[in-house]
XYZ file of C-alpha atoms in Angstrom:
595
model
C -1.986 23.449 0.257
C -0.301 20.139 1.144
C 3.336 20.252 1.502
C 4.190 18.209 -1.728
C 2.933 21.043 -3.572
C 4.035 23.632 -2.211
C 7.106 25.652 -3.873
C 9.855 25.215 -0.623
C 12.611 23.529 -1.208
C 13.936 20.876 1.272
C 17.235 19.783 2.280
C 17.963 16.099 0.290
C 17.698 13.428 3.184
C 20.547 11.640 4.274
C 20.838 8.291 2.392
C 18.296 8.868 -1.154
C 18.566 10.523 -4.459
C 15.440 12.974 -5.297
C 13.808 13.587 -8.605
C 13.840 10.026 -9.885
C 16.910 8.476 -8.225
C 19.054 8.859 -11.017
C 19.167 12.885 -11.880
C 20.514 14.244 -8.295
C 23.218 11.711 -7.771
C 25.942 14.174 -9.844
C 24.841 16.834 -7.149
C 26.325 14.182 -4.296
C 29.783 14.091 -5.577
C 29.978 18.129 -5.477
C 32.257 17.905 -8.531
C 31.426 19.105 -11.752
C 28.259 20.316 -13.680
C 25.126 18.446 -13.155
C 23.099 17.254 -15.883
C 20.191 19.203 -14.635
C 21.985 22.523 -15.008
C 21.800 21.976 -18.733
C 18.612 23.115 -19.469
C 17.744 23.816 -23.510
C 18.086 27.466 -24.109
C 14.369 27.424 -25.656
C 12.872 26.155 -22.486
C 11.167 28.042 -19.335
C 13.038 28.101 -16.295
C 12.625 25.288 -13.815
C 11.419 25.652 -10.289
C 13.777 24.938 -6.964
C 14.168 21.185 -7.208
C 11.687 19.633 -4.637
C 13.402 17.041 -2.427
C 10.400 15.833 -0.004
C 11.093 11.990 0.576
C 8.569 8.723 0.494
C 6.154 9.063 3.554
C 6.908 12.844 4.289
C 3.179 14.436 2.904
C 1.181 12.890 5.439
C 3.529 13.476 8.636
C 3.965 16.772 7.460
C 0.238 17.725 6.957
C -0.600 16.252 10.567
C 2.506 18.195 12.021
C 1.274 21.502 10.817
C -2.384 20.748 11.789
C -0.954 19.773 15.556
C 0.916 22.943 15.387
C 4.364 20.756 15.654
C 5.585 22.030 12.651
C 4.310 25.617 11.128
C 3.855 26.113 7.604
C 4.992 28.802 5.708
C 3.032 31.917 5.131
C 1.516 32.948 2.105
C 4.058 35.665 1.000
C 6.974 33.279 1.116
C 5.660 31.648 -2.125
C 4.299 32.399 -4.868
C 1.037 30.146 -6.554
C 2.006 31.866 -10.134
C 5.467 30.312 -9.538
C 6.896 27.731 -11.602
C 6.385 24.243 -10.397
C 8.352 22.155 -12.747
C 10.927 19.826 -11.220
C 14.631 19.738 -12.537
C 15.299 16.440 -14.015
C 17.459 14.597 -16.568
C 15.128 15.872 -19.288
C 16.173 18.740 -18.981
C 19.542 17.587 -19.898
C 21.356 18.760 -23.472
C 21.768 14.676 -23.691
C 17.758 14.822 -24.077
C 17.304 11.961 -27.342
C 19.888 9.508 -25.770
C 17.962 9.717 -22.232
C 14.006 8.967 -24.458
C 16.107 6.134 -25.971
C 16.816 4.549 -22.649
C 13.849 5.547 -20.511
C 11.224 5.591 -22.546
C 9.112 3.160 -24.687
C 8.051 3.175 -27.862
C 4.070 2.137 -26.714
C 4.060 4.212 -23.424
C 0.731 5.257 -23.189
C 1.476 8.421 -22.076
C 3.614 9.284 -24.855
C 2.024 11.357 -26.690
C 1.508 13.798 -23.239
C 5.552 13.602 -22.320
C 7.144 16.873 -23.253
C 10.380 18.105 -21.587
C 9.855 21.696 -22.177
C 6.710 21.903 -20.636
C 6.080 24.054 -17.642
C 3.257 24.864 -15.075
C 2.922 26.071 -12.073
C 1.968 25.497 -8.630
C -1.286 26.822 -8.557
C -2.088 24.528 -11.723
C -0.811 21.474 -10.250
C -2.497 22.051 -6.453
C -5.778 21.974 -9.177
C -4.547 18.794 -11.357
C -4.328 17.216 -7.947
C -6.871 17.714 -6.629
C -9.195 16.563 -9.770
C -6.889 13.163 -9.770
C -8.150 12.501 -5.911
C -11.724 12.732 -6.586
C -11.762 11.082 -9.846
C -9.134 7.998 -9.276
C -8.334 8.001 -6.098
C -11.415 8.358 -4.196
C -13.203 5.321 -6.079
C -9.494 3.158 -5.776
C -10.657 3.479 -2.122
C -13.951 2.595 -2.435
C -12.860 -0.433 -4.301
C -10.654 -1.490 -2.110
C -12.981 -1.142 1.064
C -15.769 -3.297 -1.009
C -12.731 -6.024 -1.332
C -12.285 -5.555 2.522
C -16.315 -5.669 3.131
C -15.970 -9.228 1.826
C -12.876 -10.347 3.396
C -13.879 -9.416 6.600
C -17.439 -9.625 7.474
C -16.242 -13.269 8.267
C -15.574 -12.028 11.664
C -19.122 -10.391 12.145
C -20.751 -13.714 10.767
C -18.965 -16.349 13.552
C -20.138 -13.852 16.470
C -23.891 -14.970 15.250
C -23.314 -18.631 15.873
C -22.318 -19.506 11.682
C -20.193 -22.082 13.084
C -22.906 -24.080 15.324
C -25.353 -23.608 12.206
C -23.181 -25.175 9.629
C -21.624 -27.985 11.574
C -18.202 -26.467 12.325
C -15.483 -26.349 14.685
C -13.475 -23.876 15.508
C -10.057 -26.247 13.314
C -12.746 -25.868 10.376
C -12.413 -22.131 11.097
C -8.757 -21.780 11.510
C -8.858 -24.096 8.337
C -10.990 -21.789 5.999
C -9.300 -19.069 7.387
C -5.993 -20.504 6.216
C -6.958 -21.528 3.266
C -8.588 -17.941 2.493
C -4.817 -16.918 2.522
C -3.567 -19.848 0.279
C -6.030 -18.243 -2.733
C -4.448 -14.794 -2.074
C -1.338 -16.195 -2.337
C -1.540 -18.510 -5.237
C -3.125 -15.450 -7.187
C -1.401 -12.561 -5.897
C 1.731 -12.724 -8.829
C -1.035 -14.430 -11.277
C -3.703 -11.518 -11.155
C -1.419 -8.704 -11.361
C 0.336 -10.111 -14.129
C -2.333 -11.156 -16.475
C -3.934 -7.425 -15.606
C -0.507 -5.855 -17.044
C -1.071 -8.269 -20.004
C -4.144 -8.497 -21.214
C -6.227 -5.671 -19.368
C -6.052 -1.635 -18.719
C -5.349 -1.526 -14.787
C -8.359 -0.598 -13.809
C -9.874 -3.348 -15.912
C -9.164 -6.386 -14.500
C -10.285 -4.902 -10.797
C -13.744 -4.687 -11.571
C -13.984 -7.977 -13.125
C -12.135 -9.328 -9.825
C -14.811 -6.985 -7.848
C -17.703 -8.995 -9.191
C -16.553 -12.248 -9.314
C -15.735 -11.924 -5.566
C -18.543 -10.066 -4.674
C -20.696 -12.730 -6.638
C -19.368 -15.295 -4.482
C -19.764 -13.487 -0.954
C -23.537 -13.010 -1.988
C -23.736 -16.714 -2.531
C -22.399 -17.835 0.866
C -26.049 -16.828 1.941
C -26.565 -20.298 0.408
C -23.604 -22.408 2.263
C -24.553 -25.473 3.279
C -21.578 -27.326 5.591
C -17.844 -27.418 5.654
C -17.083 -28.248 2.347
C -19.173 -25.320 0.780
C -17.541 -22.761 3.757
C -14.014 -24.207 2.320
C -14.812 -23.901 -1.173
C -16.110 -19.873 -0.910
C -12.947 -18.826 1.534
C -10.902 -19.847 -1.328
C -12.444 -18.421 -4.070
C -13.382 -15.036 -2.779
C -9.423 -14.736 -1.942
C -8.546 -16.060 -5.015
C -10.404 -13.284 -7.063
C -8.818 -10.787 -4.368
C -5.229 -11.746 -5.188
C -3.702 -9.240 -6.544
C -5.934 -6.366 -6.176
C -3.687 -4.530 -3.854
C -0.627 -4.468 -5.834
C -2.280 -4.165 -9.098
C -3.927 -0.864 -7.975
C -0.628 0.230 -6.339
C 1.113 0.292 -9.514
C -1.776 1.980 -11.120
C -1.923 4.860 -9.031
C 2.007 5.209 -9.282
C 1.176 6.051 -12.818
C -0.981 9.477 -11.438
C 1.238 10.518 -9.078
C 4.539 11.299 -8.259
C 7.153 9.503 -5.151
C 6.371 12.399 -3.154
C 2.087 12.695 -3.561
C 1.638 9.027 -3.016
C 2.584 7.945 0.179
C -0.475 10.521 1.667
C -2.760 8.875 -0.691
C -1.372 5.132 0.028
C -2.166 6.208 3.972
C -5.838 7.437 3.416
C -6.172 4.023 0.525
C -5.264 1.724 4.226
C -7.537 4.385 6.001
C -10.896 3.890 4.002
C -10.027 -0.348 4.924
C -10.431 0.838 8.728
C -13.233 3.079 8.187
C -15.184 0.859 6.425
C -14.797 -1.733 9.216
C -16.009 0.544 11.476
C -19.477 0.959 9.423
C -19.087 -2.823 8.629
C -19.064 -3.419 12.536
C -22.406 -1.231 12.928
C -23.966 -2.533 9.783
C -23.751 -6.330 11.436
C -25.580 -5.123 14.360
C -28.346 -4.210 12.456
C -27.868 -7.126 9.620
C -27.838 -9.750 11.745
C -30.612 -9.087 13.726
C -32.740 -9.951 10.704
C -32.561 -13.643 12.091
C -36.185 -15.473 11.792
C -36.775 -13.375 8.689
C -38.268 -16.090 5.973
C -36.717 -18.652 8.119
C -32.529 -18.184 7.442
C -30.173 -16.583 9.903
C -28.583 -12.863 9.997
C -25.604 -13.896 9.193
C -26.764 -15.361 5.371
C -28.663 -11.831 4.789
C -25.720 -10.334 6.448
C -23.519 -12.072 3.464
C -26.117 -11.772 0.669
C -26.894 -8.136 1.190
C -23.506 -6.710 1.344
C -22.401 -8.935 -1.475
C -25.305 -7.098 -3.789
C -23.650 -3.645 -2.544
C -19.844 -4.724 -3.426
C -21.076 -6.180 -6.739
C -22.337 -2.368 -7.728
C -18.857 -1.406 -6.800
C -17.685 -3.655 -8.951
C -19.974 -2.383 -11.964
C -19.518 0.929 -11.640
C -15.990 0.843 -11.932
C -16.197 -0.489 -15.457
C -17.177 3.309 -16.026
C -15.515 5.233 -13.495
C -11.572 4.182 -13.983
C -9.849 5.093 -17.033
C -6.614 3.115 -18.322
C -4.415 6.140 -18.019
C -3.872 9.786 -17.575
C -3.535 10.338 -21.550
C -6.414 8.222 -22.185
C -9.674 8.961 -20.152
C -12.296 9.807 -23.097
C -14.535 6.724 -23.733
C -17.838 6.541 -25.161
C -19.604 7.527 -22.051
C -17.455 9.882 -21.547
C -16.375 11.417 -24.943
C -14.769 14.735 -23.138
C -12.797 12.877 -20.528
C -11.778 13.532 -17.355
C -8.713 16.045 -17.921
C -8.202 18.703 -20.389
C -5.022 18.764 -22.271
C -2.994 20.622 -19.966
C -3.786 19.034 -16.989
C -3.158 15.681 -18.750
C 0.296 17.190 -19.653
C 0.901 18.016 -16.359
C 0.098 14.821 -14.296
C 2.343 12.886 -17.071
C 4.989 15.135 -17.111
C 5.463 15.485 -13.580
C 5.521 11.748 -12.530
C 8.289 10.996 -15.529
C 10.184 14.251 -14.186
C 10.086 11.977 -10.880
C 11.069 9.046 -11.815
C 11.672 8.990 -15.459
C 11.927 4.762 -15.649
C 7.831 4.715 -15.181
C 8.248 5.515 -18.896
C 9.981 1.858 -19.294
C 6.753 -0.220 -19.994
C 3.553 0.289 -21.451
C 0.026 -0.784 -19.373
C -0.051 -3.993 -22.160
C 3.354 -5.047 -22.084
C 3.590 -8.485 -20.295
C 6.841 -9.496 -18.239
C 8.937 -12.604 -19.220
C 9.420 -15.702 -16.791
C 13.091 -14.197 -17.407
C 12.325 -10.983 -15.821
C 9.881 -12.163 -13.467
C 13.454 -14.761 -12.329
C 15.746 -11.573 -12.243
C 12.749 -9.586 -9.889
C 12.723 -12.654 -7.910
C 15.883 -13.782 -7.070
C 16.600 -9.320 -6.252
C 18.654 -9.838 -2.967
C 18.291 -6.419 -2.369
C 14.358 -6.903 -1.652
C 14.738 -10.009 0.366
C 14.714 -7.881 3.669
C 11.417 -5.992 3.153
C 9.961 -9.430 2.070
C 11.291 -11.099 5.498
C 9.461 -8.091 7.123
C 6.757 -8.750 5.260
C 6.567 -12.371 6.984
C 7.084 -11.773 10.290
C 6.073 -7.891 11.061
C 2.320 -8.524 11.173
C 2.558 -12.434 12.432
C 1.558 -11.919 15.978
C -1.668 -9.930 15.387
C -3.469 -12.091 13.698
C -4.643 -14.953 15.914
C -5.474 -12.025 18.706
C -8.112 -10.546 15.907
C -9.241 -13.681 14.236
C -10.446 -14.682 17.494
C -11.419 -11.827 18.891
C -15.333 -11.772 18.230
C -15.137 -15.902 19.318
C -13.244 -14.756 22.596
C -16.216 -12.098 23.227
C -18.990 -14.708 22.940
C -16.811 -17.060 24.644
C -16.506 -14.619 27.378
C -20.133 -13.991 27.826
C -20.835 -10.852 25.782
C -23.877 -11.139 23.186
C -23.931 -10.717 19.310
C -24.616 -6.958 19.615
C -22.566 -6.463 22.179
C -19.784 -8.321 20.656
C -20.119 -6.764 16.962
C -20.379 -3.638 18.985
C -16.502 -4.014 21.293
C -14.841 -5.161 18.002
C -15.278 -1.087 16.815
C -13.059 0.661 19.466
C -9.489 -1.184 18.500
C -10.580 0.056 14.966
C -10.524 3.459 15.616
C -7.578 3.136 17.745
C -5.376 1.618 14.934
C -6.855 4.212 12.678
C -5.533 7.352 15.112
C -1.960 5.351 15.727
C -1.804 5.143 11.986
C -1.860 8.613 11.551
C 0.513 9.216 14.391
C 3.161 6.816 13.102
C 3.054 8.475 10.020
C 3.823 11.768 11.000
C 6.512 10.314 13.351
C 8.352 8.741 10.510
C 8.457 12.867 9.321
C 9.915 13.471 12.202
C 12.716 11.035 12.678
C 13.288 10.509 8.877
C 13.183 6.354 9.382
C 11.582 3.907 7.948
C 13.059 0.817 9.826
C 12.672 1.931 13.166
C 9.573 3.646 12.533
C 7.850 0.399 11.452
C 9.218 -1.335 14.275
C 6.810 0.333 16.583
C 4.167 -2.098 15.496
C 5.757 -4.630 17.119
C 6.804 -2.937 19.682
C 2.929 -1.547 20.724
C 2.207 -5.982 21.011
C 5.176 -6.622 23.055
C 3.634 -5.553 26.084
C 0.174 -6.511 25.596
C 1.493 -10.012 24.899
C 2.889 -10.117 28.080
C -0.437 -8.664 29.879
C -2.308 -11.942 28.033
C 0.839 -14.307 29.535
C 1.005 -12.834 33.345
C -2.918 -11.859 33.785
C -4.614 -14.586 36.618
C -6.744 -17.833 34.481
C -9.617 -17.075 34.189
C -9.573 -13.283 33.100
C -12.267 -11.111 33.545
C -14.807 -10.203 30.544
C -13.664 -6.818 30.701
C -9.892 -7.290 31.232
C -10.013 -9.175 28.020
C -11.389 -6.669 26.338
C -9.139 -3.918 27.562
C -6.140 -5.775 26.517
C -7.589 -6.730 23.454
C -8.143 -3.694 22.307
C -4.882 -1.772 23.134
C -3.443 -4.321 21.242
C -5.348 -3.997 18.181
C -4.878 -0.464 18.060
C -1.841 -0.825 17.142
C -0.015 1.272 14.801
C -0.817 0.393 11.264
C 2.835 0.604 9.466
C 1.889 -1.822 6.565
C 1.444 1.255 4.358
C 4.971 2.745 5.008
C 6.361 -0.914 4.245
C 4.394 -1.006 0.756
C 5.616 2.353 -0.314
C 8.917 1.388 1.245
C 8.860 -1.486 -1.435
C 8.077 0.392 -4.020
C 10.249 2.882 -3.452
C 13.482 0.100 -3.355
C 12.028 -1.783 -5.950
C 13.684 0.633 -8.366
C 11.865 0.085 -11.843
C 8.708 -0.758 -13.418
C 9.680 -4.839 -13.869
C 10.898 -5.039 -10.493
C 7.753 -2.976 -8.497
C 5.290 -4.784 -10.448
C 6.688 -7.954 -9.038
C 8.203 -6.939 -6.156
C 4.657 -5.534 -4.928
C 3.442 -9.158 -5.162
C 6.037 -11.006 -3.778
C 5.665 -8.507 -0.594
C 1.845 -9.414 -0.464
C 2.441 -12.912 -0.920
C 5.229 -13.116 1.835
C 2.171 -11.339 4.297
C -0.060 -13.721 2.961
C 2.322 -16.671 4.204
C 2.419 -14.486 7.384
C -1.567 -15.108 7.571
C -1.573 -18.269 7.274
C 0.522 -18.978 9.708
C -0.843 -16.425 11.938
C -4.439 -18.595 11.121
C -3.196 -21.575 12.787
C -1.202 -20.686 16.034
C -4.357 -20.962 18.505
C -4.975 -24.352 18.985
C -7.739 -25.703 20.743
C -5.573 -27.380 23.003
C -4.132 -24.401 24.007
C -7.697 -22.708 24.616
C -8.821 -20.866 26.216
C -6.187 -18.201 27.106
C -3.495 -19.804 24.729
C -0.497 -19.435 27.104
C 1.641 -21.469 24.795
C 0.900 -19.744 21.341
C 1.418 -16.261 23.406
C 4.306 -16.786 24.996
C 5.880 -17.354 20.987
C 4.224 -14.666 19.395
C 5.873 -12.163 22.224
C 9.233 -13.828 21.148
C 8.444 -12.702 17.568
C 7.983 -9.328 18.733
C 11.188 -8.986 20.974
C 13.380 -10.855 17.407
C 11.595 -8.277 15.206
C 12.598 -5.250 17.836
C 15.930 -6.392 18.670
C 17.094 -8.159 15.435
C 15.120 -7.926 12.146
C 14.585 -4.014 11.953
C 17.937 -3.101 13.032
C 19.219 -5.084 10.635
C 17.307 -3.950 7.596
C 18.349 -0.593 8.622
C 21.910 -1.507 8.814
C 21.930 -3.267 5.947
C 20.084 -0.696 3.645
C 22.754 1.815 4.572
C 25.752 -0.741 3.719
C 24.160 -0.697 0.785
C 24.124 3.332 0.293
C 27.943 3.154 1.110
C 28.866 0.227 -1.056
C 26.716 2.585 -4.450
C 28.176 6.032 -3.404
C 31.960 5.083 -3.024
C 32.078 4.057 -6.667
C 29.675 6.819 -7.547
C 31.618 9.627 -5.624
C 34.785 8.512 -7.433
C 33.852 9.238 -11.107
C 34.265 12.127 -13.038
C 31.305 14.268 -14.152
C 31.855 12.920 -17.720
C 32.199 8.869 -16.423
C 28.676 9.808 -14.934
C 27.807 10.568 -17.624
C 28.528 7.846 -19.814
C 27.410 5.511 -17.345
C 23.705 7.053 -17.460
C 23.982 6.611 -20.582
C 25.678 3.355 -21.790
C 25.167 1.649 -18.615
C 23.511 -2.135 -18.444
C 22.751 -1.630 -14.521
C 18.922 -1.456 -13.949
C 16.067 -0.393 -11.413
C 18.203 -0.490 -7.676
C 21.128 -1.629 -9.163
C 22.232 1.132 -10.882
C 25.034 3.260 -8.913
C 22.874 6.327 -8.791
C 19.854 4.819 -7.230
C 19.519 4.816 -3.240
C 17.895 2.770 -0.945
C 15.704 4.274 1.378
C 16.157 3.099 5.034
């Protein structure tokens, strides 16, 4: 039983407001009656209010299987128990709070009922189904998306470049502009899927047009045709990521998701690992009707994301309340489990009830998400965190050949820093359980290159094959704290508007990042790029010293500036201001950052 299920309640964290951000922040002031305690007289009890934070499943489930942390024993709860969350619907104010929170076109709506209960024995089932029917095929979307983004670096170890003409500035060039089409589409794609299509929709017509085009680089001809399919493969991958962020915040709640958003980053890394022994045997299949492995390497993994891409026409409904199609006239959920994934994600955070799947945003509100001060520091993370690993793994399977190593052999070495990254991942994760952080806990990514940075800068010219490869390695295994960032985002973003654009404007800023990160080995500088080292281990010692202290620091200013005014109103001021109040998303006085 994973620990956001299970029916022990946690101390509140320092710093954030459970249940939906808005609900517990009465309980703060310790003054007065909170809303919650006025349940309707006609409706089932509640259960202890659940208080687990963002990023706390995961940590928590590798804690108790390293024995760190023990997990309660069976008698000390009870299945059978009630697992419905106290919330503001349960509040005697119950028609003015629909009126505020929740649309007239929700999807969901006809699902939403505040006196609904179940308990945890039915949910540990309801969550279950929802992994293996949505969130097991949002991974295996996503690591077709990465199959094609990717195998880039598996095609240049079989001598792509030298076939077509190229130089390694024509690399660093497609490569950039591979990040300019993620970029340009990221707020585009995501958009136009809230408008026109289901999410879910627009993702497999992105998987096949991108797919299409990675099956038709087996047909590139020179530099201009190399140019033209870096930019339109990323182009129909823009958005993806944020897109099907957003969707799965519709199936689960603050708590569930941040395990789910760590094995969704996993199933990237694990399918580069199988990508990485696939090329050894795809490229090999040089000589075979005359074209080289790396065309049938791009051709026949193209074909296999494309049936991604067509199968998920069928497999991914629009929402939980609507999963019965004509293929599927029974759906995927009965009633009652619909009732109880809707009604426990709007118990959670009841302003995912503030737009319907179809409603578009305004250039208005798309402005007011924009110009969000309050985001501006996870976006200037999202610049500079992941800079200085890029050019190290861009490069890496040219520096192997360069080195001396073969095409096996190379496509071979790349594997190890996967798996690394993959364990550190984990680790991190559960760290951030232990420490309750989020700013200093992402800060070990940078932290992990700092001294592997200086390893490349003080190692004797010309390093040895194998040196090279040790260093290389440690370095790429670093740990993986994009996902924390993302739900970190999220999390701050505060309401529907503002996530929906704030998950782009995130992506885009690590898209900028990229491209940036494309172009800091020079050839000039080649071949152990002393110059373009020496600044990416500056980045890492600003980020360290500077940049994540301050976003902590900041965050918490923030938490005092909200809870000062909150702590001095009366119970019936609080009220009113729920209530009347023109303050959305993180704005609002009873939302809190997370740090």
């Amino acid at each position: 039983m994973s620990a956001q299920q299970q029916p022990t309640s946690k101390p509140s964290p320092a710093g954030s407001i459970t249940s939906s951000d808005h609900a517990g922040a009465d309980s703060k002031t310790g003054t007065g009656k909170d809303v919650r305690d006025a349940v309707p007289p006609t409706a089932p009890a509640l259960a202890t209010q659940q208080t687990q934070r963002m990023e706390a499943a995961l940590g928590d489930a590798i804690l108790r299987f390293l024995r760190i942390r023990k997990g309660p024993k069976a008698e000390e709860y009870d299945l059978d128990a009630i697992a419905t969350q106290p919330s503001i619907w349960d509040s005697e104010n119950l028609e003015e709070y629909k009126e505020a929170y929740i649309h007239p076109q929700w999807e969901n709506k006809e699902a939403f009922d505040p006196s609904f209960r179940w308990t945890w024995r039915e949910e540990r089932q309801v969550r279950r189904k929802v992994d293996w029917k949505i969130m097991v095929w949002c991974c295996v979307m996503f690591a077709a998306l990465n199959i094609d983004r990717n195998n880039i670096n598996n095609a240049v170890s079989d001598d792509m470049l030298p076939d077509l003409g190229l130089t390694r500035a024509d690399y660093n060039l497609g490569q950039t502009i591979s990040r300019v089409g993620f970029l340009v589409a990221e707020l585009p794609s995501q958009l136009i899927s809230k408008r026109f299509y289901r999410p879910g929709s627009v993702d497999p017509n992105s998987d096949l047009l991108f797919s299409t085009i990675s099956g038709l680089q087996f047909f590139l001809k020179g530099r201009a045709s190399f140019l033209a399919t870096r930019y339109l493969i990323a182009t129909f991958q823009g958005g993806f990521i944020p897109d099907t962020i957003l969707y799965l915040s519709y199936w689960y709640t603050g708590t569930s998701l941040p395990i789910r958003l760590a094995w969704f980053w996993m199933s990237s890394q694990i399918v580069d690992i199988g990508v990485g022994f696939a090329a050894v045997g795809l490229l090999s299949m040089r000589g075979i009707l005359g074209y080289e492995g790396w065309r049938w390497m791009f051709l026949i993994e193209g074909c296999f994301t494309f049936s991604v891409g067509l199968l998920s026409f069928f497999l991914m409904p629009q929402c939980p309340a609507r999963t019965r199609s004509w293929w599927n006239p029974k759906g995927y959920f009965k009633e009652k489990e619909v009732k109880i994934i809707v009604n426990s994600v709007i118990r959670d955070d009841p302003q995912k009830g503030g737009m319907y799947n179809r409603q578009g945003l305004s250039v208005r509100q798309i402005w007011e998400c924009s110009k969000d001060y309050d985001m501006w520091p996870l976006y200037a993370l999202g610049l500079l965190f992941g800079l200085p690993k890029y050019p190290v793994n861009q490069y890496l399977t040219l520096s192997f050949r360069g080195l001396g190593f073969n095409v096996i052999q190379t496509n071979l070495l790349s594997i190890p820093n996967i798996v690394g990254s993959s364990i550190t991942m984990l680790l991190i994760t559960a760290l951030s359980e232990l420490v309750n952080n989020r700013s200093f806990v992402s800060m070990a990514e940078d932290a992990w290159l700092l001294p592997c940075f200086v390893a490349l800068i003080a190692l004797p010219d010309p390093i040895s094959p194998w040196a090279y490869f040790a260093i290389a390695t440690v370095l790429l295994s670093f740990p993986y704290t994009h996902p924390i960032q993302v739900a970190w985002t999220s999390r701050n973003a505060g309401s529907v508007q503002n996530r929906t654009v704030s998950a782009s404007l995130y992506n885009m800023w690590v898209q900028v990042s990229g491209m940036i990160g494309a172009n800091i080995y020079q050839s000039n500088d080649a071949p152990r790029y002393f110059k373009a080292n020496k600044g990416l281990l500056v980045i890492c010692i600003w980020m360290c010293v500077v940049q994540y202290p301050f976003t902590f620091f900041y965050y918490r200013w923030r938490n005092n500036q909200k809870a000062k005014v909150w702590d001095a109103m009366s119970p019936e001021e609080q009220h009113n201001y729920r209530t009347n109040t023109t303050d959305v998303g993180n704005k609002r006085l009873d939302f809190r950052f997370a740090t």
